[in-house]
């Protein structure tokens, strides 16, 4: 017998420390019939940590148009579907946009289980005024972000973005050439035991301060 989807629950997941979940998270995770996961291995690790045994299906936003009918056929068998991003809050930089759009357009209830976000965590650690801010997500790979940064209006106090360990040195060197006197807050491996927080002028930043593993959350302040 086919059961049609009645609820989609978006789960915010830990960005480092597996203990950064809420009681609401644990309660809702036990309620869902199946999880869609951006990264199955991370979702499995988290659920195993809390002894939650659920079926997990792979879901990638880029596959939606190629595999839409198959995805809908799979999830159409269940009443409650959970979506877990790789880390952090869904639709910040791990977007199940098409899935949420489909649910809303078809009268399916969508619920969020709030939790950790590297964006919000960065804001909390900021030593300078930072709002209003411009959020760029992961920067493009063709250096088009330089134009955005250079034309950012003065009322924007900071620009927040994510960067990978493979590109962090090149990105910051590019910015250093243009904004040497600006302050920058660099957050690496947030909430993990090896978390690193660097606050510096760009011109004073040294490459050996930047670990070559993990992801970065950056606040570049819009004034010197």
CSV table of C-alpha atoms in Angstrom, one decimal:
chain,number,residue,atom,x,y,z
A,1,UNK,CA,0.0,0.0,0.0
A,2,UNK,CA,1.4,3.4,-1.0
A,3,UNK,CA,1.5,6.1,1.7
A,4,UNK,CA,1.8,9.6,0.5
A,5,UNK,CA,4.2,12.0,2.2
A,6,UNK,CA,2.6,14.2,4.8
A,7,UNK,CA,5.5,16.0,6.5
A,8,UNK,CA,9.1,17.0,5.6
A,9,UNK,CA,11.3,17.7,8.6
A,10,UNK,CA,14.6,19.6,8.0
A,11,UNK,CA,17.2,18.8,10.6
A,12,UNK,CA,20.0,21.2,11.6
A,13,UNK,CA,23.0,19.0,12.4
A,14,UNK,CA,26.2,19.5,14.4
A,15,UNK,CA,29.0,21.4,12.6
A,16,UNK,CA,31.7,19.6,14.7
A,17,UNK,CA,30.7,18.4,18.2
A,18,UNK,CA,28.2,15.6,18.0
A,19,UNK,CA,26.7,16.7,21.3
A,20,UNK,CA,25.4,19.9,19.7
A,21,UNK,CA,21.8,18.6,19.2
A,22,UNK,CA,18.6,19.5,21.0
A,23,UNK,CA,16.0,17.4,22.8
A,24,UNK,CA,13.7,18.4,20.0
A,25,UNK,CA,16.2,16.9,17.5
A,26,UNK,CA,16.2,13.5,19.3
A,27,UNK,CA,12.5,13.4,19.6
A,28,UNK,CA,11.8,14.3,16.0
A,29,UNK,CA,14.6,12.0,14.6
A,30,UNK,CA,12.9,9.1,16.3
A,31,UNK,CA,9.6,10.0,14.7
A,32,UNK,CA,10.6,10.1,11.0
A,33,UNK,CA,10.2,7.1,8.8
A,34,UNK,CA,13.3,7.7,6.6
A,35,UNK,CA,16.1,10.2,6.2
A,36,UNK,CA,17.3,11.9,3.1
A,37,UNK,CA,21.0,12.8,3.5
A,38,UNK,CA,23.4,14.9,1.6
A,39,UNK,CA,26.2,12.8,3.1
A,40,UNK,CA,25.1,9.4,4.3
A,41,UNK,CA,28.3,8.7,6.2
A,42,UNK,CA,27.9,11.8,8.4
A,43,UNK,CA,24.2,11.2,9.0
A,44,UNK,CA,24.9,7.5,9.9
A,45,UNK,CA,27.6,8.6,12.3
A,46,UNK,CA,25.3,11.1,14.0
A,47,UNK,CA,22.3,8.7,14.3
A,48,UNK,CA,24.5,5.8,15.5
A,49,UNK,CA,25.9,8.1,18.2
A,50,UNK,CA,22.4,8.5,19.6
A,51,UNK,CA,21.4,4.9,18.9
A,52,UNK,CA,18.7,6.0,16.3
A,53,UNK,CA,18.2,3.3,13.7
A,54,UNK,CA,16.6,4.7,10.6
A,55,UNK,CA,16.8,4.0,6.8
A,56,UNK,CA,18.9,6.6,5.0
A,57,UNK,CA,18.6,7.5,1.4
A,58,UNK,CA,21.1,9.7,-0.6
A,59,UNK,CA,19.8,13.1,-1.7
A,60,UNK,CA,21.8,15.6,-3.7
A,61,UNK,CA,20.2,18.8,-4.9
A,62,UNK,CA,22.1,18.6,-8.2
A,63,UNK,CA,20.3,15.3,-9.0
A,64,UNK,CA,16.8,16.6,-8.6
A,65,UNK,CA,16.0,17.2,-12.2
A,66,UNK,CA,17.7,14.0,-13.4
A,67,UNK,CA,16.2,11.8,-10.7
A,68,UNK,CA,13.1,13.6,-9.6
A,69,UNK,CA,10.6,10.8,-10.5
A,70,UNK,CA,12.8,8.3,-8.7
A,71,UNK,CA,13.2,10.5,-5.6
A,72,UNK,CA,9.4,11.2,-5.4
A,73,UNK,CA,8.7,7.5,-5.9
A,74,UNK,CA,11.0,6.6,-3.0
A,75,UNK,CA,9.7,9.2,-0.6
A,76,UNK,CA,6.1,8.8,-1.6
A,77,UNK,CA,6.0,5.5,0.4
A,78,UNK,CA,6.5,7.3,3.7
A,79,UNK,CA,4.5,9.7,5.9
A,80,UNK,CA,7.4,11.6,7.5
A,81,UNK,CA,10.7,12.3,5.8
A,82,UNK,CA,13.7,13.9,7.5
A,83,UNK,CA,16.4,15.8,5.6
A,84,UNK,CA,19.9,16.2,7.0
A,85,UNK,CA,22.5,18.4,5.6
A,86,UNK,CA,26.2,17.4,5.9
A,87,UNK,CA,26.6,19.9,8.7
A,88,UNK,CA,24.8,23.0,10.0
A,89,UNK,CA,21.4,24.4,9.1
A,90,UNK,CA,19.7,23.3,5.9
A,91,UNK,CA,19.3,25.9,3.1
A,92,UNK,CA,22.2,28.0,4.4
A,93,UNK,CA,24.7,26.4,2.2
A,94,UNK,CA,23.4,22.8,2.0
A,95,UNK,CA,20.3,23.5,0.0
A,96,UNK,CA,17.3,21.1,-0.4
A,97,UNK,CA,15.5,24.0,-2.2
A,98,UNK,CA,13.8,21.8,-4.8
A,99,UNK,CA,12.6,19.4,-2.2
A,100,UNK,CA,11.2,22.2,0.0
A,101,UNK,CA,9.6,23.8,-3.0
A,102,UNK,CA,7.9,20.5,-4.0
A,103,UNK,CA,6.6,20.0,-0.5
A,104,UNK,CA,5.1,23.5,-0.2
A,105,UNK,CA,3.5,23.4,-3.7
A,106,UNK,CA,1.9,20.1,-2.9
A,107,UNK,CA,0.5,20.9,0.5
A,108,UNK,CA,3.0,18.9,2.4
A,109,UNK,CA,3.8,20.3,5.9
A,110,UNK,CA,7.5,21.5,6.2
A,111,UNK,CA,9.0,21.7,9.7
A,112,UNK,CA,12.5,22.9,10.8
A,113,UNK,CA,14.4,21.4,13.7
A,114,UNK,CA,16.7,24.4,14.5
A,115,UNK,CA,20.2,24.0,15.7
A,116,UNK,CA,23.8,24.9,15.0
A,117,UNK,CA,24.9,27.2,12.2
A,118,UNK,CA,28.5,28.2,11.4
A,119,UNK,CA,27.1,31.5,10.2
A,120,UNK,CA,25.4,32.3,13.5
A,121,UNK,CA,28.4,30.9,15.5
A,122,UNK,CA,30.7,33.3,13.6
A,123,UNK,CA,28.5,36.2,14.5
A,124,UNK,CA,28.6,35.3,18.1
A,125,UNK,CA,32.4,35.3,18.2
A,126,UNK,CA,32.8,38.6,16.3
A,127,UNK,CA,34.8,41.2,18.3
A,128,UNK,CA,33.6,44.1,16.1
A,129,UNK,CA,30.1,45.4,15.0
A,130,UNK,CA,29.1,43.2,12.1
A,131,UNK,CA,25.5,43.9,11.2
A,132,UNK,CA,24.1,44.5,8.7
A,133,UNK,CA,26.2,42.0,6.9
A,134,UNK,CA,26.4,40.4,3.4
A,135,UNK,CA,26.6,36.6,3.3
A,136,UNK,CA,28.3,35.1,0.2
A,137,UNK,CA,28.3,31.4,1.1
A,138,UNK,CA,31.2,29.5,-0.5
A,139,UNK,CA,33.0,31.9,-2.8
A,140,UNK,CA,33.1,31.4,-6.6
A,141,UNK,CA,36.2,29.9,-8.0
A,142,UNK,CA,36.8,32.6,-10.6
A,143,UNK,CA,37.6,35.4,-8.3
A,144,UNK,CA,34.4,37.2,-9.1
A,145,UNK,CA,33.9,37.9,-5.4
A,146,UNK,CA,36.6,40.6,-5.6
A,147,UNK,CA,34.2,42.8,-7.6
A,148,UNK,CA,31.5,42.2,-5.0
A,149,UNK,CA,33.8,43.0,-2.1
A,150,UNK,CA,35.1,46.1,-3.8
A,151,UNK,CA,31.6,47.5,-4.5
A,152,UNK,CA,30.1,46.7,-1.1
A,153,UNK,CA,28.2,49.8,0.3
A,154,UNK,CA,29.5,51.4,3.4
A,155,UNK,CA,26.4,50.6,5.5
A,156,UNK,CA,27.3,46.9,5.2
A,157,UNK,CA,29.6,46.4,8.2
A,158,UNK,CA,30.9,43.0,7.3
A,159,UNK,CA,31.0,40.3,4.6
A,160,UNK,CA,30.7,36.7,5.7
A,161,UNK,CA,31.7,33.7,3.6
A,162,UNK,CA,32.8,30.1,3.7
A,163,UNK,CA,36.1,28.7,2.2
A,164,UNK,CA,37.7,25.4,1.8
A,165,UNK,CA,41.2,24.5,3.1
A,166,UNK,CA,42.4,24.1,-0.4
A,167,UNK,CA,41.7,27.7,-1.4
A,168,UNK,CA,41.9,29.6,1.8
A,169,UNK,CA,45.5,30.9,1.4
A,170,UNK,CA,44.9,32.0,-2.2
A,171,UNK,CA,41.7,33.7,-1.3
A,172,UNK,CA,43.1,35.6,1.7
A,173,UNK,CA,46.2,36.6,-0.4
A,174,UNK,CA,43.9,38.1,-3.0
A,175,UNK,CA,42.0,40.1,-0.4
A,176,UNK,CA,45.2,41.2,1.3
A,177,UNK,CA,46.4,42.9,-1.9
A,178,UNK,CA,43.2,45.0,-2.1
A,179,UNK,CA,42.2,45.5,1.6
A,180,UNK,CA,45.5,45.2,3.6
A,181,UNK,CA,44.2,47.4,6.5
A,182,UNK,CA,40.9,45.7,7.0
A,183,UNK,CA,40.3,43.5,10.0
A,184,UNK,CA,39.3,39.8,9.5
A,185,UNK,CA,38.0,37.1,11.8
A,186,UNK,CA,38.9,33.6,10.7
A,187,UNK,CA,37.1,30.6,12.3
A,188,UNK,CA,38.4,27.1,11.6
A,189,UNK,CA,36.8,23.8,12.6
A,190,UNK,CA,34.1,25.4,14.8
A,191,UNK,CA,33.1,23.4,18.0
A,192,UNK,CA,35.7,20.8,17.4
A,193,UNK,CA,38.6,20.1,19.8
A,194,UNK,CA,41.0,21.8,17.4
A,195,UNK,CA,38.9,24.9,16.8
A,196,UNK,CA,41.0,27.9,15.9
A,197,UNK,CA,40.0,31.6,16.0
A,198,UNK,CA,42.2,34.2,14.4
A,199,UNK,CA,41.5,38.0,14.6
A,200,UNK,CA,43.9,40.1,12.6
A,201,UNK,CA,44.5,42.8,10.1
A,202,UNK,CA,44.8,41.2,6.7
A,203,UNK,CA,48.3,42.7,6.2
A,204,UNK,CA,49.5,41.1,9.4
A,205,UNK,CA,48.0,37.6,8.6
A,206,UNK,CA,50.6,34.8,8.2
A,207,UNK,CA,50.0,31.8,6.1
A,208,UNK,CA,51.4,29.4,8.7
A,209,UNK,CA,48.4,30.4,10.9
A,210,UNK,CA,46.0,28.6,8.5
A,211,UNK,CA,45.6,24.8,8.9
A,212,UNK,CA,45.4,22.9,5.7
A,213,UNK,CA,42.5,20.7,6.7
A,214,UNK,CA,38.8,21.4,7.4
A,215,UNK,CA,36.6,24.3,6.4
A,216,UNK,CA,36.7,28.0,7.3
A,217,UNK,CA,34.1,30.6,8.2
A,218,UNK,CA,35.3,34.1,7.6
A,219,UNK,CA,34.1,37.6,8.6
A,220,UNK,CA,35.8,40.4,6.6
A,221,UNK,CA,35.0,43.8,8.1
A,222,UNK,CA,34.0,46.4,5.6
A,223,UNK,CA,35.9,49.2,7.2
A,224,UNK,CA,39.6,49.5,8.2
